[in-house]
Amino acid sequence: MDGLCLKMTIHPFCDKFGLATVAIQVQDLLNYTTIDPMVQRKLSAGQRRKISNYLQERELDRVFFGPVTLSLREVSSLAKTDKGLFLRPGSKLSILDGQHRILALGYVNEQLLKEVRSHEKKAAALKIKQRRLPDSEEVKQELEQMEGLVEQIERRRLELVESELAVQIYIGLSEEEEKQLFGDINSKVQLVSKELGHSFDSIDPLNLVIQQVVDHNVFLKAAGVERRANLTSYNKNFTSFSWLYSAATMLFTGKMQPSYEMARKIRQDPSAYIEILHQYFSTLLPLMPEQPGLPQYSTASRAMQESIALYAHGHLFKDGKYTKNWTSCLSVFDGFDWSHENEQLIERFGTLDNGKLNLIHEKSLRKHGKLVQLFRELHGEPVDAGDEASTA
């Protein structure tokens, strides 16, 4: 029989409804689910993008998301056969909880398909080229690599859509009852802090690098790393896991957001990136105050910490290659005035009502650009008028 086979047992629920738990493949969820805007909240493109990035940047072949909650209003949509229950063709399960996860999986599937087709076109062009140059070893190797890449991406796509998610299906609910259930599910959601995520997430390779450095770098341990969500004005710790994540991203890439390329490089040689962070903090922290996390120092500012990493990035890699003795650029901080009375910083950023430098962190890199420009000037590097704008 056509349709979706559901190998499940329906249990009575509240004497009126049915409830079943079953594993369903991602591909079937994409084909047999729908979103009722009268029941669901408005789709958040940002939330879907975050989940998609999580799946893409970590190159996940299998997913282990939490259970998805669905609703089947019409019991007549189910047909019973010798093989079990079937959802009739054309029937849809309404998503009560998990819309962003399902849509993100669909988006990643589409992106991988596009990537496969793009590489298939390149492989086809290489086959034509090989016919013209049958003796070219270079063309032969390039074609083999391209075909291998196509196979690798397609295999990953298939493994992803063939993953199974745990699904709870409520049967016989009305629209109003679905709304109530949706509210009950989401009324007491408590988000996990970023610090816990960075502390324990071992899927992201950058987290593994940071965890290693936090555990073993004597200078960073002495300065203090906060494991809670925020650094308050009463906190003496120098930084936090989320701040370290941002600073390390800027040090390795020169950009605010981590990339798939960065994750891939770290996976290839994590020890190299661990060593880079050790070199960075072992050189920088001795040039800072003894307790750099104290609020009377600009070192306690997230903008300052990220800007130093952004400045160091320009010396760490040249033309994409690691530079020996790159930490010599940090010598500009030997004797640097880290207080809020630093005239050079006051001139560039001004002060707040409490007399401290206006180094409040912003989503843009405007302040970072000004700080990097200052560090380059102190290092004796040529700085063009457009450098600040290009950095930001």
Coordinates of C-alpha atoms in Angstrom, one line a residue:
M1 CA 0.0 0.0 0.0
D2 CA 1.2 3.5 -0.8
G3 CA 1.7 6.0 1.9
L4 CA 3.8 6.2 5.1
C5 CA 4.1 2.9 7.1
L6 CA 4.0 3.7 10.8
K7 CA 5.1 0.7 12.9
M8 CA 3.5 1.9 16.1
T9 CA 1.0 1.1 18.7
I10 CA -1.7 3.7 19.6
H11 CA -2.3 4.0 23.3
P12 CA -5.4 5.6 24.8
F13 CA -4.8 9.1 26.0
C14 CA -7.2 11.0 28.3
D15 CA -10.0 8.5 27.4
K16 CA -10.6 10.5 24.2
F17 CA -7.4 10.7 22.2
G18 CA -4.6 8.5 21.0
L19 CA -0.8 8.7 21.6
A20 CA 2.0 6.8 19.8
T21 CA 5.7 7.0 19.7
V22 CA 7.6 6.0 16.6
A23 CA 10.9 6.5 14.7
I24 CA 10.4 8.2 11.4
Q25 CA 13.0 8.9 8.7
V26 CA 13.9 12.5 8.0
Q27 CA 12.8 12.1 4.4
D28 CA 9.3 11.0 5.4
L29 CA 9.0 13.8 7.9
L30 CA 9.8 16.2 5.0
N31 CA 7.1 14.6 2.8
Y32 CA 4.3 14.0 5.4
T33 CA 4.4 17.0 7.7
T34 CA 2.9 20.4 7.5
I35 CA 2.8 23.6 9.6
D36 CA -0.5 25.1 10.6
P37 CA 0.1 28.8 11.1
M38 CA -3.0 29.0 13.4
V39 CA -1.3 26.6 15.8
Q40 CA 2.4 27.3 15.4
R41 CA 4.4 30.4 16.2
K42 CA 5.8 32.4 13.3
L43 CA 8.8 30.7 11.7
S44 CA 12.1 32.2 12.8
A45 CA 14.5 32.3 9.9
G46 CA 17.4 33.0 12.3
Q47 CA 16.6 29.8 14.3
R48 CA 16.3 27.7 11.2
R49 CA 19.6 29.1 10.0
K50 CA 21.4 28.3 13.3
I51 CA 20.3 24.7 13.1
S52 CA 21.2 24.5 9.5
N53 CA 24.7 25.9 10.2
Y54 CA 25.0 23.4 13.1
L55 CA 24.3 20.5 10.6
Q56 CA 26.5 21.9 7.8
E57 CA 29.5 23.1 9.7
R58 CA 29.9 20.0 11.8
E59 CA 29.4 17.7 8.7
L60 CA 26.9 15.6 10.6
D61 CA 25.9 12.4 8.8
R62 CA 23.4 11.4 11.5
V63 CA 21.3 13.6 13.7
F64 CA 20.1 13.0 17.3
F65 CA 17.6 15.7 17.9
G66 CA 15.1 15.5 20.7
P67 CA 11.6 14.1 20.0
V68 CA 9.4 15.9 17.5
T69 CA 5.7 16.3 18.4
L70 CA 3.1 15.9 15.6
S71 CA -0.7 15.8 15.5
L72 CA -3.1 13.8 13.3
R73 CA -6.5 15.3 13.5
E74 CA -8.3 12.9 11.2
V75 CA -8.2 9.3 12.4
S76 CA -9.6 8.2 9.0
S77 CA -6.3 9.2 7.5
L78 CA -4.9 6.0 9.0
A79 CA -5.4 2.6 7.3
K80 CA -4.7 -0.7 8.9
T81 CA -3.1 -3.5 6.9
D82 CA -1.3 -6.8 7.6
K83 CA 2.0 -4.8 7.6
G84 CA 0.7 -2.3 10.2
L85 CA -0.7 1.2 10.1
F86 CA -0.3 3.4 7.0
L87 CA -0.8 7.1 6.7
R88 CA -2.9 7.5 3.5
P89 CA -1.2 9.2 0.5
G90 CA -1.8 13.0 0.6
S91 CA -2.4 13.0 4.4
K92 CA -0.3 15.3 6.5
L93 CA 0.8 15.3 10.1
S94 CA 0.7 18.8 11.7
I95 CA 3.9 19.9 13.5
L96 CA 3.3 21.0 17.1
D97 CA 7.0 21.0 18.2
G98 CA 10.1 20.8 16.0
Q99 CA 9.2 22.9 13.0
H100 CA 12.6 24.6 12.9
R101 CA 14.5 21.3 13.2
I102 CA 12.5 19.7 10.3
L103 CA 12.7 22.8 8.1
A104 CA 16.5 23.0 8.8
L105 CA 16.9 19.4 7.8
G106 CA 15.0 20.1 4.6
Y107 CA 17.1 23.2 3.9
V108 CA 20.4 21.3 4.3
N109 CA 19.1 18.5 2.1
E110 CA 18.4 21.1 -0.7
Q111 CA 21.8 22.7 -0.2
L112 CA 23.6 19.3 -0.5
L113 CA 21.6 18.5 -3.6
K114 CA 22.6 21.8 -5.2
E115 CA 26.2 21.1 -4.2
V116 CA 26.0 17.6 -5.8
R117 CA 24.6 19.0 -9.0
S118 CA 27.2 21.7 -9.2
H119 CA 30.0 19.2 -8.8
E120 CA 28.4 16.8 -11.3
K121 CA 28.4 19.6 -13.9
K122 CA 32.1 20.1 -13.2
A123 CA 32.8 16.4 -13.5
A124 CA 30.9 16.3 -16.8
A125 CA 33.1 19.1 -18.1
L126 CA 36.2 17.3 -17.0
K127 CA 35.1 14.2 -18.8
I128 CA 34.8 16.2 -22.0
K129 CA 38.2 17.6 -21.3
Q130 CA 39.7 14.2 -20.7
R131 CA 38.4 13.0 -24.1
R132 CA 40.4 15.9 -25.7
L133 CA 43.4 15.2 -23.6
P134 CA 43.3 11.4 -22.9
D135 CA 47.0 11.3 -21.9
S136 CA 46.8 14.1 -19.3
E137 CA 47.5 12.7 -15.9
E138 CA 46.5 16.0 -14.3
V139 CA 43.0 15.9 -15.9
K140 CA 42.6 12.3 -14.9
Q141 CA 43.4 13.0 -11.2
E142 CA 41.2 16.1 -11.2
L143 CA 38.3 14.1 -12.5
E144 CA 38.8 11.3 -10.0
Q145 CA 38.8 13.9 -7.2
M146 CA 35.6 15.5 -8.4
E147 CA 33.8 12.2 -8.8
G148 CA 34.9 11.2 -5.3
L149 CA 33.7 14.5 -3.9
V150 CA 30.3 14.0 -5.6
E151 CA 30.0 10.5 -4.1
Q152 CA 31.1 11.8 -0.7
I153 CA 28.5 14.6 -0.6
E154 CA 25.7 12.4 -2.0
R155 CA 26.5 9.7 0.6
R156 CA 26.3 12.3 3.4
R157 CA 23.0 13.6 2.0
L158 CA 21.4 10.2 1.9
E159 CA 22.6 9.3 5.4
L160 CA 21.2 12.6 6.7
V161 CA 17.7 12.1 5.2
E162 CA 17.7 8.4 6.2
S163 CA 18.4 9.3 9.8
E164 CA 15.4 8.6 12.1
L165 CA 13.9 11.0 14.6
A166 CA 11.9 10.0 17.6
V167 CA 8.3 11.2 17.0
Q168 CA 5.3 11.6 19.4
I169 CA 2.0 11.6 17.5
Y170 CA -1.2 12.8 19.1
I171 CA -4.3 11.5 17.4
G172 CA -7.7 13.1 17.3
L173 CA -6.9 16.5 18.7
S174 CA -8.9 19.5 17.5
E175 CA -7.3 22.8 16.4
E176 CA -8.0 24.4 19.8
E177 CA -6.5 21.4 21.6
E178 CA -3.4 21.5 19.4
K179 CA -3.0 25.2 20.4
Q180 CA -3.3 24.3 24.1
L181 CA -0.8 21.4 23.7
F182 CA 1.6 23.7 21.8
G183 CA 1.4 26.2 24.7
D184 CA 2.0 23.6 27.3
I185 CA 5.1 22.3 25.5
N186 CA 6.7 25.7 25.1
S187 CA 5.6 27.6 28.2
K188 CA 8.4 26.4 30.4
V189 CA 11.3 26.0 28.0
Q190 CA 14.6 26.9 29.6
L191 CA 17.5 27.6 27.3
V192 CA 20.9 26.2 28.0
S193 CA 23.5 28.9 28.6
K194 CA 26.2 29.4 25.9
E195 CA 28.9 28.7 28.5
L196 CA 27.6 25.2 29.2
G197 CA 27.4 24.6 25.4
H198 CA 31.0 25.7 24.8
S199 CA 32.2 23.8 27.9
F200 CA 30.6 20.4 27.0
D201 CA 29.9 20.5 23.3
S202 CA 32.5 18.1 21.7
I203 CA 31.0 18.1 18.2
D204 CA 32.3 21.6 17.4
P205 CA 36.1 21.2 17.0
L206 CA 36.8 24.7 18.1
N207 CA 35.1 23.9 21.5
L208 CA 37.5 21.0 21.9
V209 CA 40.5 23.3 21.2
I210 CA 39.3 25.9 23.7
Q211 CA 38.6 23.2 26.4
Q212 CA 42.1 21.9 26.1
V213 CA 43.7 25.3 26.4
V214 CA 41.5 26.3 29.3
D215 CA 42.4 23.1 31.2
H216 CA 46.2 23.3 30.6
N217 CA 47.3 26.9 29.9
V218 CA 48.7 28.1 33.3
F219 CA 48.4 31.8 32.4
L220 CA 44.8 31.5 31.3
K221 CA 43.9 29.4 34.4
A222 CA 45.5 32.1 36.6
A223 CA 43.5 34.9 34.8
G224 CA 40.3 33.0 35.3
V225 CA 37.6 31.6 32.9
E226 CA 34.0 32.0 33.8
R227 CA 31.7 29.1 33.2
R228 CA 28.4 31.0 33.8
A229 CA 26.5 32.9 31.2
N230 CA 27.8 36.4 32.1
L231 CA 30.8 38.2 33.5
T232 CA 29.5 40.8 36.0
S233 CA 31.3 43.9 37.3
Y234 CA 32.0 42.0 40.5
N235 CA 33.6 39.1 38.7
K236 CA 37.4 38.8 38.7
N237 CA 37.6 36.3 35.9
F238 CA 39.3 37.5 32.8
T239 CA 37.0 35.9 30.2
S240 CA 34.3 33.3 29.6
F241 CA 33.9 30.3 27.2
S242 CA 31.7 32.3 24.8
W243 CA 34.2 35.2 24.8
L244 CA 37.0 32.8 24.1
Y245 CA 35.0 31.2 21.3
S246 CA 34.6 34.6 19.7
A247 CA 38.2 35.6 20.2
A248 CA 39.5 32.3 18.9
T249 CA 37.3 32.6 15.8
M250 CA 38.7 36.0 15.1
L251 CA 42.3 34.9 15.7
F252 CA 41.9 31.9 13.3
T253 CA 39.7 33.5 10.6
G254 CA 39.7 37.3 11.0
K255 CA 35.9 37.2 11.0
M256 CA 33.1 37.3 13.6
Q257 CA 31.4 34.0 12.7
P258 CA 33.0 30.6 12.6
S259 CA 33.0 28.9 9.1
Y260 CA 32.8 25.5 7.7
E261 CA 36.3 26.0 6.3
M262 CA 37.7 26.7 9.8
A263 CA 36.0 23.7 11.3
R264 CA 37.4 21.5 8.6
K265 CA 41.0 22.7 9.1
I266 CA 40.8 22.3 12.9
R267 CA 39.5 18.7 12.4
Q268 CA 42.5 17.9 10.2
D269 CA 45.0 19.1 12.8
P270 CA 43.5 20.1 16.1
S271 CA 46.9 20.0 17.9
A272 CA 48.2 22.8 15.7
Y273 CA 45.3 25.1 16.7
I274 CA 45.7 24.1 20.4
E275 CA 49.4 25.1 20.2
I276 CA 48.5 28.4 18.5
L277 CA 46.1 29.3 21.3
H278 CA 48.7 28.3 23.9
Q279 CA 51.3 30.5 22.1
Y280 CA 48.8 33.4 22.0
F281 CA 47.8 33.4 25.7
S282 CA 51.3 32.5 27.0
T283 CA 52.7 35.6 25.2
L284 CA 49.8 38.0 25.7
L285 CA 48.7 37.5 29.3
P286 CA 52.1 38.2 30.9
L287 CA 51.9 41.6 29.2
M288 CA 48.5 42.4 30.9
P289 CA 47.8 43.3 34.5
E290 CA 48.2 40.6 37.1
Q291 CA 44.4 40.3 37.3
P292 CA 43.2 41.3 33.8
G293 CA 39.6 40.6 34.6
L294 CA 39.2 43.4 37.1
P295 CA 36.9 46.2 35.9
Q296 CA 39.5 49.0 36.3
Y297 CA 41.4 47.6 33.3
S298 CA 40.3 47.7 29.6
T299 CA 41.5 44.0 29.4
A300 CA 38.2 43.1 31.0
S301 CA 36.4 44.3 27.9
R302 CA 35.1 41.8 25.4
A303 CA 35.7 44.3 22.6
M304 CA 39.4 44.7 23.7
Q305 CA 39.9 40.9 23.9
E306 CA 38.4 40.3 20.4
S307 CA 40.3 43.2 18.9
I308 CA 43.6 41.9 20.0
A309 CA 42.8 38.5 18.5
L310 CA 41.7 40.2 15.3
Y311 CA 45.0 42.2 15.2
A312 CA 47.0 39.1 15.8
H313 CA 45.2 37.3 13.0
G314 CA 46.9 39.6 10.5
H315 CA 50.3 38.2 11.6
L316 CA 49.4 34.6 12.3
F317 CA 48.8 33.7 8.6
K318 CA 50.3 35.2 5.5
D319 CA 48.7 34.2 2.2
G320 CA 47.0 31.4 4.1
K321 CA 50.2 30.0 5.5
Y322 CA 51.3 29.8 9.2
T323 CA 53.9 32.4 10.1
K324 CA 56.7 31.6 12.5
N325 CA 57.4 34.0 15.3
W326 CA 53.9 35.6 14.7
T327 CA 53.5 36.3 18.4
S328 CA 56.2 39.0 18.1
C329 CA 53.4 41.3 17.0
L330 CA 52.1 41.2 20.6
S331 CA 55.1 43.1 21.8
V332 CA 53.1 46.3 21.2
F333 CA 51.4 45.5 24.5
D334 CA 54.6 45.6 26.5
G335 CA 54.1 48.6 28.8
F336 CA 50.7 49.4 27.2
D337 CA 48.4 51.5 29.4
W338 CA 45.5 49.2 30.2
S339 CA 43.8 51.7 32.5
H340 CA 40.7 53.7 31.6
E341 CA 42.9 56.8 31.6
N342 CA 44.7 55.8 28.4
E343 CA 44.6 59.0 26.4
Q344 CA 44.9 57.2 23.0
L345 CA 41.8 55.1 23.8
I346 CA 39.9 58.1 25.3
E347 CA 40.5 60.0 22.1
R348 CA 39.2 57.2 19.9
F349 CA 36.3 56.0 22.0
G350 CA 35.4 58.6 24.6
T351 CA 34.2 57.8 28.1
L352 CA 31.0 56.8 29.8
D353 CA 29.3 58.6 32.6
N354 CA 31.2 56.4 35.1
G355 CA 34.5 57.6 33.7
K356 CA 35.3 54.3 32.0
L357 CA 36.2 53.9 28.3
N358 CA 33.3 53.4 26.0
L359 CA 34.2 49.9 25.0
I360 CA 30.7 48.5 25.2
H361 CA 30.6 45.4 22.9
E362 CA 28.6 45.9 19.6
K363 CA 27.6 43.4 17.0
S364 CA 29.5 45.4 14.3
L365 CA 33.3 45.5 14.1
R366 CA 33.4 49.3 14.2
K367 CA 35.2 49.5 17.5
H368 CA 37.3 46.5 16.7
G369 CA 38.5 48.3 13.6
K370 CA 39.6 51.4 15.5
L371 CA 41.5 49.3 18.1
V372 CA 43.2 47.2 15.4
Q373 CA 44.2 50.4 13.6
L374 CA 45.8 51.7 16.9
F375 CA 47.7 48.4 17.5
R376 CA 49.1 48.5 13.9
E377 CA 50.2 52.1 14.4
L378 CA 52.0 51.1 17.6
H379 CA 53.6 48.2 15.8
G380 CA 54.9 50.6 13.2
E381 CA 52.8 49.2 10.4
P382 CA 51.6 51.3 7.5
V383 CA 47.9 52.1 8.1
D384 CA 45.8 53.5 5.3
A385 CA 42.8 55.7 5.9
G386 CA 40.6 52.9 4.6
D387 CA 42.0 50.2 6.8
E388 CA 39.5 50.9 9.6
A389 CA 36.6 50.6 7.3
S390 CA 37.8 47.5 5.7
T391 CA 38.4 45.8 9.0
A392 CA 34.9 46.7 10.2

